[in-house]
Amino acid sequence: MLVFSDLEDQSRIWEETKDLFASDFLHHNNLTEYNDEIYLDALDDIQEHTGSMFDNNGIFLNASGGTGKSFVLNILLDSVRSQGKIVLAVASSGIAATALHGGRTAHNMFKIPLMEYNEIRPCGIKKTSELAKLLKITSLIVWDEVVMANKNTLTALDITLRDVLENDKFMGGIVFVCAGDFRQILPVIRGG
């Protein structure tokens, strides 16, 4: 809301929601009651994250499973689309993609090739394709359950978007919001 909407009464919204924003700080400091220091920590965190959105177009929403990440992503998708902007919604699996409004799998949407563990190849998007034309007018990409994807798939997408969009910023300059929960990923033991 702070980035994509024009909030008229930020003070009122803060007063109504400050306990929600500060709840993580309360928990991490092993406190049972809110105080001014906890609220200041929450405000600093908001400022840090919203400020970095304008300098760096990559945003990661990290929250425990079942806390409403998909709900928040759908609100974001609908809000940006209501402004007439193009938004692409993808997920690492077909099941997760069905939870997003207009969602598809990332591999399907971006033509991400299957790769070996340590291999990085660009996606199969040609600069003259219809998908490239769509990407050039895209304002936002949302990728849910990103922690299920091999890091090389993100690198491949980044390399491809920089090339197709002729923009050397992260993800070709498109605002990139991803979400996931690292606690839901099992550790991998090589050779195990």
PDB file of C-alpha atoms in Angstrom:
ATOM      1  CA  MET A   1       0.000   0.000   0.000  1.00  0.00           C
ATOM      2  CA  LEU A   2       2.827   2.394   0.812  1.00  0.00           C
ATOM      3  CA  VAL A   3       4.450   1.854  -2.585  1.00  0.00           C
ATOM      4  CA  PHE A   4       1.564   1.330  -4.999  1.00  0.00           C
ATOM      5  CA  SER A   5      -1.220   3.411  -3.449  1.00  0.00           C
ATOM      6  CA  ASP A   6      -1.688   7.071  -2.586  1.00  0.00           C
ATOM      7  CA  LEU A   7      -2.514   6.960   1.133  1.00  0.00           C
ATOM      8  CA  GLU A   8      -4.100  10.155   2.369  1.00  0.00           C
ATOM      9  CA  ASP A   9      -4.081   9.472   6.106  1.00  0.00           C
ATOM     10  CA  GLN A  10      -0.963   7.461   6.884  1.00  0.00           C
ATOM     11  CA  SER A  11      -1.082   8.402  10.582  1.00  0.00           C
ATOM     12  CA  ARG A  12      -4.545   6.915  11.041  1.00  0.00           C
ATOM     13  CA  ILE A  13      -3.570   3.727   9.202  1.00  0.00           C
ATOM     14  CA  TRP A  14      -0.443   3.445  11.369  1.00  0.00           C
ATOM     15  CA  GLU A  15      -2.465   3.807  14.579  1.00  0.00           C
ATOM     16  CA  GLU A  16      -4.908   1.123  13.430  1.00  0.00           C
ATOM     17  CA  THR A  17      -2.224  -1.362  12.313  1.00  0.00           C
ATOM     18  CA  LYS A  18       0.897  -0.646  14.357  1.00  0.00           C
ATOM     19  CA  ASP A  19       0.443  -3.691  16.611  1.00  0.00           C
ATOM     20  CA  LEU A  20       0.389  -5.936  13.536  1.00  0.00           C
ATOM     21  CA  PHE A  21       3.532  -4.345  12.131  1.00  0.00           C
ATOM     22  CA  ALA A  22       5.311  -4.534  15.489  1.00  0.00           C
ATOM     23  CA  SER A  23       4.257  -8.068  16.457  1.00  0.00           C
ATOM     24  CA  ASP A  24       7.429  -9.679  15.071  1.00  0.00           C
ATOM     25  CA  PHE A  25       9.605  -7.272  17.063  1.00  0.00           C
ATOM     26  CA  LEU A  26       7.584  -7.999  20.196  1.00  0.00           C
ATOM     27  CA  HIS A  27       8.085 -11.732  19.676  1.00  0.00           C
ATOM     28  CA  HIS A  28      11.806 -11.526  18.813  1.00  0.00           C
ATOM     29  CA  ASN A  29      12.507  -9.411  21.915  1.00  0.00           C
ATOM     30  CA  ASN A  30      10.578 -11.825  24.151  1.00  0.00           C
ATOM     31  CA  LEU A  31       8.236  -9.071  25.354  1.00  0.00           C
ATOM     32  CA  THR A  32       4.581  -9.329  26.248  1.00  0.00           C
ATOM     33  CA  GLU A  33       3.565  -5.667  25.897  1.00  0.00           C
ATOM     34  CA  TYR A  34       4.085  -3.141  23.120  1.00  0.00           C
ATOM     35  CA  ASN A  35       6.195  -0.061  23.808  1.00  0.00           C
ATOM     36  CA  ASP A  36       7.539   2.942  21.913  1.00  0.00           C
ATOM     37  CA  GLU A  37      10.850   1.233  21.159  1.00  0.00           C
ATOM     38  CA  ILE A  38       9.076  -1.720  19.519  1.00  0.00           C
ATOM     39  CA  TYR A  39       6.967   0.663  17.402  1.00  0.00           C
ATOM     40  CA  LEU A  40      10.089   2.589  16.354  1.00  0.00           C
ATOM     41  CA  ASP A  41      11.740  -0.682  15.314  1.00  0.00           C
ATOM     42  CA  ALA A  42       8.693  -1.473  13.192  1.00  0.00           C
ATOM     43  CA  LEU A  43       8.710   1.996  11.589  1.00  0.00           C
ATOM     44  CA  ASP A  44      12.425   1.700  10.845  1.00  0.00           C
ATOM     45  CA  ASP A  45      11.786  -1.666   9.218  1.00  0.00           C
ATOM     46  CA  ILE A  46       8.965  -0.255   7.073  1.00  0.00           C
ATOM     47  CA  GLN A  47      11.123   2.684   6.023  1.00  0.00           C
ATOM     48  CA  GLU A  48      14.032   0.405   5.165  1.00  0.00           C
ATOM     49  CA  HIS A  49      11.892  -1.897   3.036  1.00  0.00           C
ATOM     50  CA  THR A  50       9.823   0.735   1.236  1.00  0.00           C
ATOM     51  CA  GLY A  51      12.852   2.931   0.640  1.00  0.00           C
ATOM     52  CA  SER A  52      14.769   0.061  -0.903  1.00  0.00           C
ATOM     53  CA  MET A  53      11.854  -0.686  -3.237  1.00  0.00           C
ATOM     54  CA  PHE A  54      12.646   2.437  -5.187  1.00  0.00           C
ATOM     55  CA  ASP A  55      16.410   1.866  -5.295  1.00  0.00           C
ATOM     56  CA  ASN A  56      16.226  -1.863  -5.805  1.00  0.00           C
ATOM     57  CA  ASN A  57      13.246  -3.347  -7.588  1.00  0.00           C
ATOM     58  CA  GLY A  58      13.421  -6.755  -5.867  1.00  0.00           C
ATOM     59  CA  ILE A  59      11.217  -7.493  -2.852  1.00  0.00           C
ATOM     60  CA  PHE A  60      10.960 -10.734  -0.870  1.00  0.00           C
ATOM     61  CA  LEU A  61       7.933 -11.488   1.298  1.00  0.00           C
ATOM     62  CA  ASN A  62       9.025 -14.028   3.901  1.00  0.00           C
ATOM     63  CA  ALA A  63       6.386 -15.439   6.236  1.00  0.00           C
ATOM     64  CA  SER A  64       5.444 -18.739   7.788  1.00  0.00           C
ATOM     65  CA  GLY A  65       3.190 -21.096   5.873  1.00  0.00           C
ATOM     66  CA  GLY A  66      -0.501 -20.362   6.311  1.00  0.00           C
ATOM     67  CA  THR A  67      -0.081 -16.715   7.350  1.00  0.00           C
ATOM     68  CA  GLY A  68      -1.646 -15.220   4.211  1.00  0.00           C
ATOM     69  CA  LYS A  69       1.180 -14.647   1.733  1.00  0.00           C
ATOM     70  CA  SER A  70      -1.008 -15.642  -1.233  1.00  0.00           C
ATOM     71  CA  PHE A  71      -3.792 -13.393   0.059  1.00  0.00           C
ATOM     72  CA  VAL A  72      -1.395 -10.419   0.231  1.00  0.00           C
ATOM     73  CA  LEU A  73       0.014 -11.202  -3.216  1.00  0.00           C
ATOM     74  CA  ASN A  74      -3.490 -11.336  -4.711  1.00  0.00           C
ATOM     75  CA  ILE A  75      -4.356  -7.966  -3.187  1.00  0.00           C
ATOM     76  CA  LEU A  76      -1.147  -6.569  -4.694  1.00  0.00           C
ATOM     77  CA  LEU A  77      -1.927  -8.137  -8.091  1.00  0.00           C
ATOM     78  CA  ASP A  78      -5.489  -6.819  -8.121  1.00  0.00           C
ATOM     79  CA  SER A  79      -4.438  -3.365  -6.945  1.00  0.00           C
ATOM     80  CA  VAL A  80      -1.796  -2.881  -9.630  1.00  0.00           C
ATOM     81  CA  ARG A  81      -4.049  -4.362 -12.328  1.00  0.00           C
ATOM     82  CA  SER A  82      -6.857  -1.988 -11.291  1.00  0.00           C
ATOM     83  CA  GLN A  83      -4.513   0.847 -12.294  1.00  0.00           C
ATOM     84  CA  GLY A  84      -4.423  -0.551 -15.831  1.00  0.00           C
ATOM     85  CA  LYS A  85      -0.898  -1.930 -15.467  1.00  0.00           C
ATOM     86  CA  ILE A  86       0.349  -5.291 -16.692  1.00  0.00           C
ATOM     87  CA  VAL A  87       1.191  -7.784 -13.951  1.00  0.00           C
ATOM     88  CA  LEU A  88       2.486 -11.334 -14.335  1.00  0.00           C
ATOM     89  CA  ALA A  89       1.733 -13.829 -11.564  1.00  0.00           C
ATOM     90  CA  VAL A  90       3.780 -17.018 -11.376  1.00  0.00           C
ATOM     91  CA  ALA A  91       4.636 -19.701  -8.861  1.00  0.00           C
ATOM     92  CA  SER A  92       7.164 -22.516  -8.614  1.00  0.00           C
ATOM     93  CA  SER A  93       4.490 -25.221  -8.747  1.00  0.00           C
ATOM     94  CA  GLY A  94       1.149 -25.675 -10.450  1.00  0.00           C
ATOM     95  CA  ILE A  95      -0.682 -25.977  -7.135  1.00  0.00           C
ATOM     96  CA  ALA A  96       0.774 -22.683  -5.867  1.00  0.00           C
ATOM     97  CA  ALA A  97      -0.001 -21.019  -9.223  1.00  0.00           C
ATOM     98  CA  THR A  98      -3.708 -21.830  -8.851  1.00  0.00           C
ATOM     99  CA  ALA A  99      -3.789 -19.741  -5.662  1.00  0.00           C
ATOM    100  CA  LEU A 100      -2.750 -16.593  -7.562  1.00  0.00           C
ATOM    101  CA  HIS A 101      -5.167 -14.569  -9.665  1.00  0.00           C
ATOM    102  CA  GLY A 102      -4.079 -15.255 -13.240  1.00  0.00           C
ATOM    103  CA  GLY A 103      -1.213 -17.430 -12.014  1.00  0.00           C
ATOM    104  CA  ARG A 104       0.914 -19.772 -14.112  1.00  0.00           C
ATOM    105  CA  THR A 105       4.040 -21.742 -13.368  1.00  0.00           C
ATOM    106  CA  ALA A 106       7.242 -19.738 -13.739  1.00  0.00           C
ATOM    107  CA  HIS A 107       8.729 -22.342 -16.069  1.00  0.00           C
ATOM    108  CA  ASN A 108       5.719 -22.107 -18.376  1.00  0.00           C
ATOM    109  CA  MET A 109       5.460 -18.302 -18.340  1.00  0.00           C
ATOM    110  CA  PHE A 110       9.143 -17.513 -18.823  1.00  0.00           C
ATOM    111  CA  LYS A 111      10.224 -20.555 -20.857  1.00  0.00           C
ATOM    112  CA  ILE A 112      12.773 -21.473 -18.194  1.00  0.00           C
ATOM    113  CA  PRO A 113      14.856 -24.425 -19.391  1.00  0.00           C
ATOM    114  CA  LEU A 114      15.521 -27.494 -17.284  1.00  0.00           C
ATOM    115  CA  MET A 115      19.060 -27.180 -15.962  1.00  0.00           C
ATOM    116  CA  GLU A 116      21.572 -29.252 -14.080  1.00  0.00           C
ATOM    117  CA  TYR A 117      22.274 -28.194 -10.483  1.00  0.00           C
ATOM    118  CA  ASN A 118      25.224 -25.901 -11.342  1.00  0.00           C
ATOM    119  CA  GLU A 119      24.166 -24.919 -14.877  1.00  0.00           C
ATOM    120  CA  ILE A 120      22.741 -21.549 -15.931  1.00  0.00           C
ATOM    121  CA  ARG A 121      21.136 -21.103 -19.351  1.00  0.00           C
ATOM    122  CA  PRO A 122      18.972 -18.199 -20.504  1.00  0.00           C
ATOM    123  CA  CYS A 123      15.237 -18.632 -20.853  1.00  0.00           C
ATOM    124  CA  GLY A 124      13.752 -19.353 -24.266  1.00  0.00           C
ATOM    125  CA  ILE A 125      12.374 -15.858 -24.848  1.00  0.00           C
ATOM    126  CA  LYS A 126      13.273 -14.287 -28.197  1.00  0.00           C
ATOM    127  CA  LYS A 127      13.535 -10.497 -28.364  1.00  0.00           C
ATOM    128  CA  THR A 128      10.954 -10.375 -31.166  1.00  0.00           C
ATOM    129  CA  SER A 129       8.416 -12.737 -29.548  1.00  0.00           C
ATOM    130  CA  GLU A 130       4.970 -11.805 -28.270  1.00  0.00           C
ATOM    131  CA  LEU A 131       6.167 -12.619 -24.746  1.00  0.00           C
ATOM    132  CA  ALA A 132       9.033 -10.126 -25.135  1.00  0.00           C
ATOM    133  CA  LYS A 133       6.512  -7.474 -26.215  1.00  0.00           C
ATOM    134  CA  LEU A 134       4.415  -8.280 -23.130  1.00  0.00           C
ATOM    135  CA  LEU A 135       7.457  -8.083 -20.846  1.00  0.00           C
ATOM    136  CA  LYS A 136       8.324  -4.638 -22.215  1.00  0.00           C
ATOM    137  CA  ILE A 137       5.024  -3.256 -20.880  1.00  0.00           C
ATOM    138  CA  THR A 138       4.987  -5.287 -17.652  1.00  0.00           C
ATOM    139  CA  SER A 139       5.073  -3.275 -14.409  1.00  0.00           C
ATOM    140  CA  LEU A 140       5.240  -6.100 -11.876  1.00  0.00           C
ATOM    141  CA  ILE A 141       6.167  -9.768 -11.653  1.00  0.00           C
ATOM    142  CA  VAL A 142       4.967 -11.741  -8.624  1.00  0.00           C
ATOM    143  CA  TRP A 143       6.557 -15.155  -7.969  1.00  0.00           C
ATOM    144  CA  ASP A 144       5.062 -17.217  -5.129  1.00  0.00           C
ATOM    145  CA  GLU A 145       6.832 -20.164  -3.469  1.00  0.00           C
ATOM    146  CA  VAL A 146      10.116 -18.927  -4.900  1.00  0.00           C
ATOM    147  CA  VAL A 147      12.083 -20.871  -2.285  1.00  0.00           C
ATOM    148  CA  MET A 148      11.074 -24.075  -4.092  1.00  0.00           C
ATOM    149  CA  ALA A 149      12.940 -22.954  -7.211  1.00  0.00           C
ATOM    150  CA  ASN A 150      16.593 -23.609  -7.896  1.00  0.00           C
ATOM    151  CA  LYS A 151      18.526 -20.348  -7.569  1.00  0.00           C
ATOM    152  CA  ASN A 152      19.780 -20.847 -11.127  1.00  0.00           C
ATOM    153  CA  THR A 153      16.237 -20.428 -12.457  1.00  0.00           C
ATOM    154  CA  LEU A 154      16.115 -16.936 -10.941  1.00  0.00           C
ATOM    155  CA  THR A 155      19.546 -16.144 -12.334  1.00  0.00           C
ATOM    156  CA  ALA A 156      18.435 -17.407 -15.764  1.00  0.00           C
ATOM    157  CA  LEU A 157      15.332 -15.193 -15.637  1.00  0.00           C
ATOM    158  CA  ASP A 158      17.379 -12.185 -14.513  1.00  0.00           C
ATOM    159  CA  ILE A 159      19.894 -12.656 -17.342  1.00  0.00           C
ATOM    160  CA  THR A 160      17.106 -13.109 -19.874  1.00  0.00           C
ATOM    161  CA  LEU A 161      15.087 -10.065 -18.771  1.00  0.00           C
ATOM    162  CA  ARG A 162      18.182  -7.846 -18.774  1.00  0.00           C
ATOM    163  CA  ASP A 163      18.888  -8.966 -22.340  1.00  0.00           C
ATOM    164  CA  VAL A 164      15.327  -8.865 -23.720  1.00  0.00           C
ATOM    165  CA  LEU A 165      14.496  -5.516 -22.086  1.00  0.00           C
ATOM    166  CA  GLU A 166      17.966  -4.079 -22.731  1.00  0.00           C
ATOM    167  CA  ASN A 167      18.096  -2.885 -19.146  1.00  0.00           C
ATOM    168  CA  ASP A 168      20.946  -3.901 -16.837  1.00  0.00           C
ATOM    169  CA  LYS A 169      18.912  -3.501 -13.638  1.00  0.00           C
ATOM    170  CA  PHE A 170      17.774  -6.545 -11.661  1.00  0.00           C
ATOM    171  CA  MET A 171      15.058  -8.392 -13.615  1.00  0.00           C
ATOM    172  CA  GLY A 172      15.376  -5.886 -16.430  1.00  0.00           C
ATOM    173  CA  GLY A 173      14.020  -3.124 -14.201  1.00  0.00           C
ATOM    174  CA  ILE A 174      10.610  -4.758 -13.667  1.00  0.00           C
ATOM    175  CA  VAL A 175       9.466  -4.637 -10.046  1.00  0.00           C
ATOM    176  CA  PHE A 176       9.900  -8.211  -8.832  1.00  0.00           C
ATOM    177  CA  VAL A 177       8.014  -9.426  -5.755  1.00  0.00           C
ATOM    178  CA  CYS A 178       8.613 -12.957  -4.590  1.00  0.00           C
ATOM    179  CA  ALA A 179       7.302 -14.818  -1.594  1.00  0.00           C
ATOM    180  CA  GLY A 180       8.005 -17.999   0.276  1.00  0.00           C
ATOM    181  CA  ASP A 181       8.925 -19.668   3.525  1.00  0.00           C
ATOM    182  CA  PHE A 182      12.393 -21.153   3.911  1.00  0.00           C
ATOM    183  CA  ARG A 183      11.107 -23.129   6.912  1.00  0.00           C
ATOM    184  CA  GLN A 184       9.029 -25.259   4.541  1.00  0.00           C
ATOM    185  CA  ILE A 185      12.044 -26.449   2.551  1.00  0.00           C
ATOM    186  CA  LEU A 186      13.777 -29.608   3.646  1.00  0.00           C
ATOM    187  CA  PRO A 187      17.575 -29.545   3.745  1.00  0.00           C
ATOM    188  CA  VAL A 188      19.280 -31.383   0.905  1.00  0.00           C
ATOM    189  CA  ILE A 189      22.223 -33.592   1.735  1.00  0.00           C
ATOM    190  CA  ARG A 190      24.401 -34.208  -1.316  1.00  0.00           C
ATOM    191  CA  GLY A 191      24.976 -37.909  -1.855  1.00  0.00           C
ATOM    192  CA  GLY A 192      22.493 -38.676   0.943  1.00  0.00           C
TER     193      GLY A 192
END
